[in-house]
mmCIF file with all atom_site columns, C-alpha atoms in Angstrom:
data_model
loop_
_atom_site.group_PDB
_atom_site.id
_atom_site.type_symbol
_atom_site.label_atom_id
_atom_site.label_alt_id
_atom_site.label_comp_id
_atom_site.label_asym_id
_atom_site.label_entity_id
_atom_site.label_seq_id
_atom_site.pdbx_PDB_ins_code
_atom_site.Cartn_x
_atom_site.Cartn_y
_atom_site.Cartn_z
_atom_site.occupancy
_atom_site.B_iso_or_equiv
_atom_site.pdbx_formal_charge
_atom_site.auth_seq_id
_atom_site.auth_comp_id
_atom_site.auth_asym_id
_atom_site.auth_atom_id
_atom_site.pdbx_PDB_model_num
ATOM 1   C CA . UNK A 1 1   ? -9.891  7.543   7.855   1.00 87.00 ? 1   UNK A CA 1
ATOM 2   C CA . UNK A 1 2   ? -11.096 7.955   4.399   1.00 86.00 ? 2   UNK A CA 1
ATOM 3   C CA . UNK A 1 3   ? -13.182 10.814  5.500   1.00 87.00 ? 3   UNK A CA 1
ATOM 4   C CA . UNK A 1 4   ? -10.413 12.815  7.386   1.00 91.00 ? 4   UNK A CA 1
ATOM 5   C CA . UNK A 1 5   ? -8.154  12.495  4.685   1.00 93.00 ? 5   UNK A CA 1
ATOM 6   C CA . UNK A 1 6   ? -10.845 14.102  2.571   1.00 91.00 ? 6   UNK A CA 1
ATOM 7   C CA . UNK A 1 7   ? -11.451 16.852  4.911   1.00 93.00 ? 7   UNK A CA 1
ATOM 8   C CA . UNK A 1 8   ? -7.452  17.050  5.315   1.00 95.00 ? 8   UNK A CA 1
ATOM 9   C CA . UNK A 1 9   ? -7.504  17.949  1.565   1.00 94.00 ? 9   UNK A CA 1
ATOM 10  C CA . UNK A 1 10  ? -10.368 20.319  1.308   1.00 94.00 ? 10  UNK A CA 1
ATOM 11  C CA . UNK A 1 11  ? -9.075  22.097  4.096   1.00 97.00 ? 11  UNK A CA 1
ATOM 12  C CA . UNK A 1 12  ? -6.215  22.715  2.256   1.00 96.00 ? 12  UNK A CA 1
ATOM 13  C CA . UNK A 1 13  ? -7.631  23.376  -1.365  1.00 96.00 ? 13  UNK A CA 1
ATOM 14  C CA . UNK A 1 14  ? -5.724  20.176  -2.474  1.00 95.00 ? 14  UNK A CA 1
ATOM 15  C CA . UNK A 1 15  ? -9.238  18.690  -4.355  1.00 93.00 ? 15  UNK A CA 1
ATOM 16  C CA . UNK A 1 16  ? -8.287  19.909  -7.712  1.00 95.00 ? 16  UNK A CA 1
ATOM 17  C CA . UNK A 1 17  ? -4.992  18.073  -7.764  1.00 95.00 ? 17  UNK A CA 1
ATOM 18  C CA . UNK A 1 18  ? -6.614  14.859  -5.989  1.00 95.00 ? 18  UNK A CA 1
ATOM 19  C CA . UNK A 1 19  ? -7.732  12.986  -9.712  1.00 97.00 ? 19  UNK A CA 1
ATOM 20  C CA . UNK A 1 20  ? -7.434  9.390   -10.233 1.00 98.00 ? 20  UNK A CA 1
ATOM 21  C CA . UNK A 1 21  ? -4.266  9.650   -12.101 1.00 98.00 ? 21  UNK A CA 1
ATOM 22  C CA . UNK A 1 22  ? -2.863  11.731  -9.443  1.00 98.00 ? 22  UNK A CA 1
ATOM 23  C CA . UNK A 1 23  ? -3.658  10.002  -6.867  1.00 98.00 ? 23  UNK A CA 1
ATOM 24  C CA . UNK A 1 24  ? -2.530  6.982   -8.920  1.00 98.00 ? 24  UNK A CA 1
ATOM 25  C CA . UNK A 1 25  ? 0.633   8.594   -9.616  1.00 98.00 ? 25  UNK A CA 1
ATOM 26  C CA . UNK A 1 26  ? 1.583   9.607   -5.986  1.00 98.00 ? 26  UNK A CA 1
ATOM 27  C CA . UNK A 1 27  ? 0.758   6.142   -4.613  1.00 98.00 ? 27  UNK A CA 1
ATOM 28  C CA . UNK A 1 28  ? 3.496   4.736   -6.749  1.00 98.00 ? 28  UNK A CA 1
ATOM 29  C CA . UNK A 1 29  ? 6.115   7.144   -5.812  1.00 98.00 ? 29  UNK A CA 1
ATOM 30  C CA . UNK A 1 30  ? 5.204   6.259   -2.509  1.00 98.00 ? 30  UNK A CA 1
ATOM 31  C CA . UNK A 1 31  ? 5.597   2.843   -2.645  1.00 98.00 ? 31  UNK A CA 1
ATOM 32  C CA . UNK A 1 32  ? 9.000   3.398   -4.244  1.00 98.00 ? 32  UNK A CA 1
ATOM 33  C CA . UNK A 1 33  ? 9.668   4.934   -1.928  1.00 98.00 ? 33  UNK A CA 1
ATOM 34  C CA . UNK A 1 34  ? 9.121   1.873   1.088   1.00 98.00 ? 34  UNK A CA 1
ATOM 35  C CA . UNK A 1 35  ? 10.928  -0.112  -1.699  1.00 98.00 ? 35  UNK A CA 1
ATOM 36  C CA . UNK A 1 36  ? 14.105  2.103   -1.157  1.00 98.00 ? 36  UNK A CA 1
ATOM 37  C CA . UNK A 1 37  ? 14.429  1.023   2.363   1.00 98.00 ? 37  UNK A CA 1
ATOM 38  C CA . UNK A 1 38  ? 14.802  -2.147  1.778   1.00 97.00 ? 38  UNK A CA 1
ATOM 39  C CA . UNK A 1 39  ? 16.549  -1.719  -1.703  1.00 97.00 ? 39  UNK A CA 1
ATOM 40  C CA . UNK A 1 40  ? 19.836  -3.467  -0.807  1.00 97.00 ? 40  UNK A CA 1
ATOM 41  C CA . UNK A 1 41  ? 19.029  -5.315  2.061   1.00 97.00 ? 41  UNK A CA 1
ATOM 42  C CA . UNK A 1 42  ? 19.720  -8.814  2.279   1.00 97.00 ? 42  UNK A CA 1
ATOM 43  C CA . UNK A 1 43  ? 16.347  -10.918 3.274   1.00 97.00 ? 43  UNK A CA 1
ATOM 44  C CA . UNK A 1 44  ? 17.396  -11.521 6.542   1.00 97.00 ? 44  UNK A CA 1
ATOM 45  C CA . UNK A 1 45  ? 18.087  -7.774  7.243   1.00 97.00 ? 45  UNK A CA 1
ATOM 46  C CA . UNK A 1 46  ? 14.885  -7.148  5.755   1.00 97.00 ? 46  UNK A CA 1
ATOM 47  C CA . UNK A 1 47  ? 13.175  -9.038  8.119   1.00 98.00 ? 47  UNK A CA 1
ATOM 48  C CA . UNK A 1 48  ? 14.640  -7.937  10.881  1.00 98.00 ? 48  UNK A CA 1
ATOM 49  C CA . UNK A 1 49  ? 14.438  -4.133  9.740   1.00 98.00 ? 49  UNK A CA 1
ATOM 50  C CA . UNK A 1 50  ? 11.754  -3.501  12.789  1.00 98.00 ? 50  UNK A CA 1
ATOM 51  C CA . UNK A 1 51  ? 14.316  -3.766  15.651  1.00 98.00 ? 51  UNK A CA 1
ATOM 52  C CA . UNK A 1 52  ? 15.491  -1.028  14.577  1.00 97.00 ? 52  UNK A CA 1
ATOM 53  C CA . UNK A 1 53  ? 14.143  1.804   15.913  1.00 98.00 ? 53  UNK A CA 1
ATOM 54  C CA . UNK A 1 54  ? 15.187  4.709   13.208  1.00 97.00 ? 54  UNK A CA 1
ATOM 55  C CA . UNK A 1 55  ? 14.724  2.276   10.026  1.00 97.00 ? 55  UNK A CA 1
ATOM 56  C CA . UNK A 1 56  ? 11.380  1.209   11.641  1.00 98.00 ? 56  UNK A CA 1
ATOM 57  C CA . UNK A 1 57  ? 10.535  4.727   12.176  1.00 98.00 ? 57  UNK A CA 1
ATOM 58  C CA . UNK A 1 58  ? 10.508  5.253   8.347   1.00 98.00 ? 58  UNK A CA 1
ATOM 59  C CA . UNK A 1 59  ? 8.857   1.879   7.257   1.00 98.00 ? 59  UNK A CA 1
ATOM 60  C CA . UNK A 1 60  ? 5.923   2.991   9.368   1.00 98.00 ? 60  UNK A CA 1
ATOM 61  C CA . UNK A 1 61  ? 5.908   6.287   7.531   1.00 98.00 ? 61  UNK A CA 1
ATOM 62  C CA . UNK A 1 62  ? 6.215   5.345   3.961   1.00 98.00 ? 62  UNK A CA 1
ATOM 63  C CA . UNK A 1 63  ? 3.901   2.311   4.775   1.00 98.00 ? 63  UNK A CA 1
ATOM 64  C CA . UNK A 1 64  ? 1.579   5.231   6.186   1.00 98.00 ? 64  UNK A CA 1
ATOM 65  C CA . UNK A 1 65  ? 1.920   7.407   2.712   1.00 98.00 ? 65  UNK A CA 1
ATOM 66  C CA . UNK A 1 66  ? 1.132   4.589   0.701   1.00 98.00 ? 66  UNK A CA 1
ATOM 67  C CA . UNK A 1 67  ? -2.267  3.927   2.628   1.00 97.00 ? 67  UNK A CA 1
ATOM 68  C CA . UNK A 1 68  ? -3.207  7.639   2.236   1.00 97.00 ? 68  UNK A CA 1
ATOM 69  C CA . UNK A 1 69  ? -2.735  7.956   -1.287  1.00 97.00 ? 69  UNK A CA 1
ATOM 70  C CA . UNK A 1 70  ? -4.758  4.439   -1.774  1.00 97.00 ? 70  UNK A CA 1
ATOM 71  C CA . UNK A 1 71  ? -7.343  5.238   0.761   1.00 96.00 ? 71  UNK A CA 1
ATOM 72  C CA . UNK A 1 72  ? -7.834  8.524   -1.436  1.00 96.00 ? 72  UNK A CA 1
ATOM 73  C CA . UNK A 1 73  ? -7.739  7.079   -4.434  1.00 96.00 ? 73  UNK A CA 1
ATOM 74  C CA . UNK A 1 74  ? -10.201 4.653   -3.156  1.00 96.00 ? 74  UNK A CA 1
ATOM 75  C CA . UNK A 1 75  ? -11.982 7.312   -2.288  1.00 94.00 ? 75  UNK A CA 1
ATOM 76  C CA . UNK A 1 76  ? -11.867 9.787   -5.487  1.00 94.00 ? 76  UNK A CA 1
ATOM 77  C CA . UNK A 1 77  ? -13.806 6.139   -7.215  1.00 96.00 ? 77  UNK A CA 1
ATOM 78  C CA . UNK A 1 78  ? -16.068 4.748   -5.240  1.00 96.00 ? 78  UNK A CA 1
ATOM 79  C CA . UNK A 1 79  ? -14.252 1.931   -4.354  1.00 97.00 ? 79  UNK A CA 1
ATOM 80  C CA . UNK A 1 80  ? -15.207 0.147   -0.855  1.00 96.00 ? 80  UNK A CA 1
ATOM 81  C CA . UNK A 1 81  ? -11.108 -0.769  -0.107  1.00 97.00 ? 81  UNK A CA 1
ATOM 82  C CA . UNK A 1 82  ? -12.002 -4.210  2.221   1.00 97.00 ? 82  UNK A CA 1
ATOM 83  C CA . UNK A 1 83  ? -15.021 -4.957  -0.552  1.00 98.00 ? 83  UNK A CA 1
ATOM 84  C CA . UNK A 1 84  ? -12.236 -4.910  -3.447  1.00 98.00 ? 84  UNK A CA 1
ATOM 85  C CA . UNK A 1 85  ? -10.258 -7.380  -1.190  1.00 98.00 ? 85  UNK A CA 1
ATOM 86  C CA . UNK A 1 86  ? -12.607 -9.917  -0.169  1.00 98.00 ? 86  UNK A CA 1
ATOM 87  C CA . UNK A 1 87  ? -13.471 -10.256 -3.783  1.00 98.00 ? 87  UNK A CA 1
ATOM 88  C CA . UNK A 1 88  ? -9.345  -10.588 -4.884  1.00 98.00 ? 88  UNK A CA 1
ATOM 89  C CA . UNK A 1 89  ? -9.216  -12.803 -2.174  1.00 97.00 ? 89  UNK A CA 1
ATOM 90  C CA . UNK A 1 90  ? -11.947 -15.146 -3.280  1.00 97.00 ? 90  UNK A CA 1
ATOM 91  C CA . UNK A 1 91  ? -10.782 -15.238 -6.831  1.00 97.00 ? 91  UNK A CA 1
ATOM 92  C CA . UNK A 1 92  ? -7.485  -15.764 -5.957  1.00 96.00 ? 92  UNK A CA 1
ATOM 93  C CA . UNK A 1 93  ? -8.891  -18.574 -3.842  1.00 95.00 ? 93  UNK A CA 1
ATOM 94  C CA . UNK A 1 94  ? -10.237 -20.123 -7.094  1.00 95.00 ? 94  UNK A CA 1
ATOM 95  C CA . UNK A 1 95  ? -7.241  -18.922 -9.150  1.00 96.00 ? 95  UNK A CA 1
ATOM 96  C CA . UNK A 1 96  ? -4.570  -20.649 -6.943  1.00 95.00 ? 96  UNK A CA 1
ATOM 97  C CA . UNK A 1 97  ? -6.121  -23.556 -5.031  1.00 93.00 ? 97  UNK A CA 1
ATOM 98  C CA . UNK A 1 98  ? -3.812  -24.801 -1.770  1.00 93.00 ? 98  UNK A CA 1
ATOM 99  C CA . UNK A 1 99  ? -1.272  -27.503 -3.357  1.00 87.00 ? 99  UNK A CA 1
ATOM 100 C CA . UNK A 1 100 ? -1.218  -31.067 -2.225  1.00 76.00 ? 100 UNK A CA 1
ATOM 101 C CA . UNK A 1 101 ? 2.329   -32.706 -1.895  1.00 62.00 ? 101 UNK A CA 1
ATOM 102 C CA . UNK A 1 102 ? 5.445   -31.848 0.073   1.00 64.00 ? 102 UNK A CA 1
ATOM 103 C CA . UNK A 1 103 ? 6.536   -28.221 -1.127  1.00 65.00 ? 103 UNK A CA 1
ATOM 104 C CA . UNK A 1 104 ? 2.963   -26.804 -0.901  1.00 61.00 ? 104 UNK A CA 1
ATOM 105 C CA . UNK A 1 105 ? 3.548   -24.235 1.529   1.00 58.00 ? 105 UNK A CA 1
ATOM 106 C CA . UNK A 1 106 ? 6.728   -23.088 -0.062  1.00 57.00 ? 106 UNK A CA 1
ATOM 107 C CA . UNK A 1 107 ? 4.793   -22.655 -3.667  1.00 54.00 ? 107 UNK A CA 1
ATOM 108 C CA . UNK A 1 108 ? 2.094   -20.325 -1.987  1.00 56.00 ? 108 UNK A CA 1
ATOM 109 C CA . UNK A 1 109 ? 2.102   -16.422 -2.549  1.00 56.00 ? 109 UNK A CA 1
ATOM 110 C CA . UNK A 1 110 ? -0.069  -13.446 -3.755  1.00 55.00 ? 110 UNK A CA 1
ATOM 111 C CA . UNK A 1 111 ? -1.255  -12.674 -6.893  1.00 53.00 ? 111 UNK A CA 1
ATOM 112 C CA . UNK A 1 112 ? -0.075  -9.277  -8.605  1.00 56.00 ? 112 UNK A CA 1
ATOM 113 C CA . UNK A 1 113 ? -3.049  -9.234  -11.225 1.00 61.00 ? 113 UNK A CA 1
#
């Protein structure tokens, strides 16, 4: 994927615009952009946004412009995407070890550093 996106680009003479802070830039518009969907939704309705056909239409394409612009970006550095994860995953691991007691699985969730 990473590669046709490149080749998408050159094809196109978008290289010159394609820097870091660019691509950087564009990735978070995007993913305000999947935010907006579910802006005012109650968490129920967000959950449930996938029965419906039109809204799911447009998750799956703002979900799809936000792994473009990272896979490029990715891509512009040198960064191996599923390398970067593992390792977050295994310090998180460290970080945030599973809880013991009777609310552990309610105290879980992802790290945003």
């Amino acid at each position: 994927m990473r590669r046709r996106l490149t080749a998408f680009a050159a094809a196109r003479g978008w290289e010159p615009y394609h820097t870091p802070k660019n691509l950087a830039a564009a990735l978070s518009v995007e993913a305000s952009e999947l935010l907006e969907i579910f802006q005012w939704l109650t968490p129920e309705q967000s959950a449930g946004i996938m029965a419906d056909p039109e809204a799911a239409f447009r998750v799956e394409d703002e979900v799809a412009d936000v792994l473009s612009y990272l896979l490029q970006l990715c891509e512009a550095l040198d960064i191996d995407p599923l390398v970067a994860l593992a390792a977050k995953i295994e310090r998180n691991e460290t970080r945030f070890p599973p809880a013991a007691g009777p609310h552990a699985e309610s105290a879980g969730g992802t790290s945003s550093s």
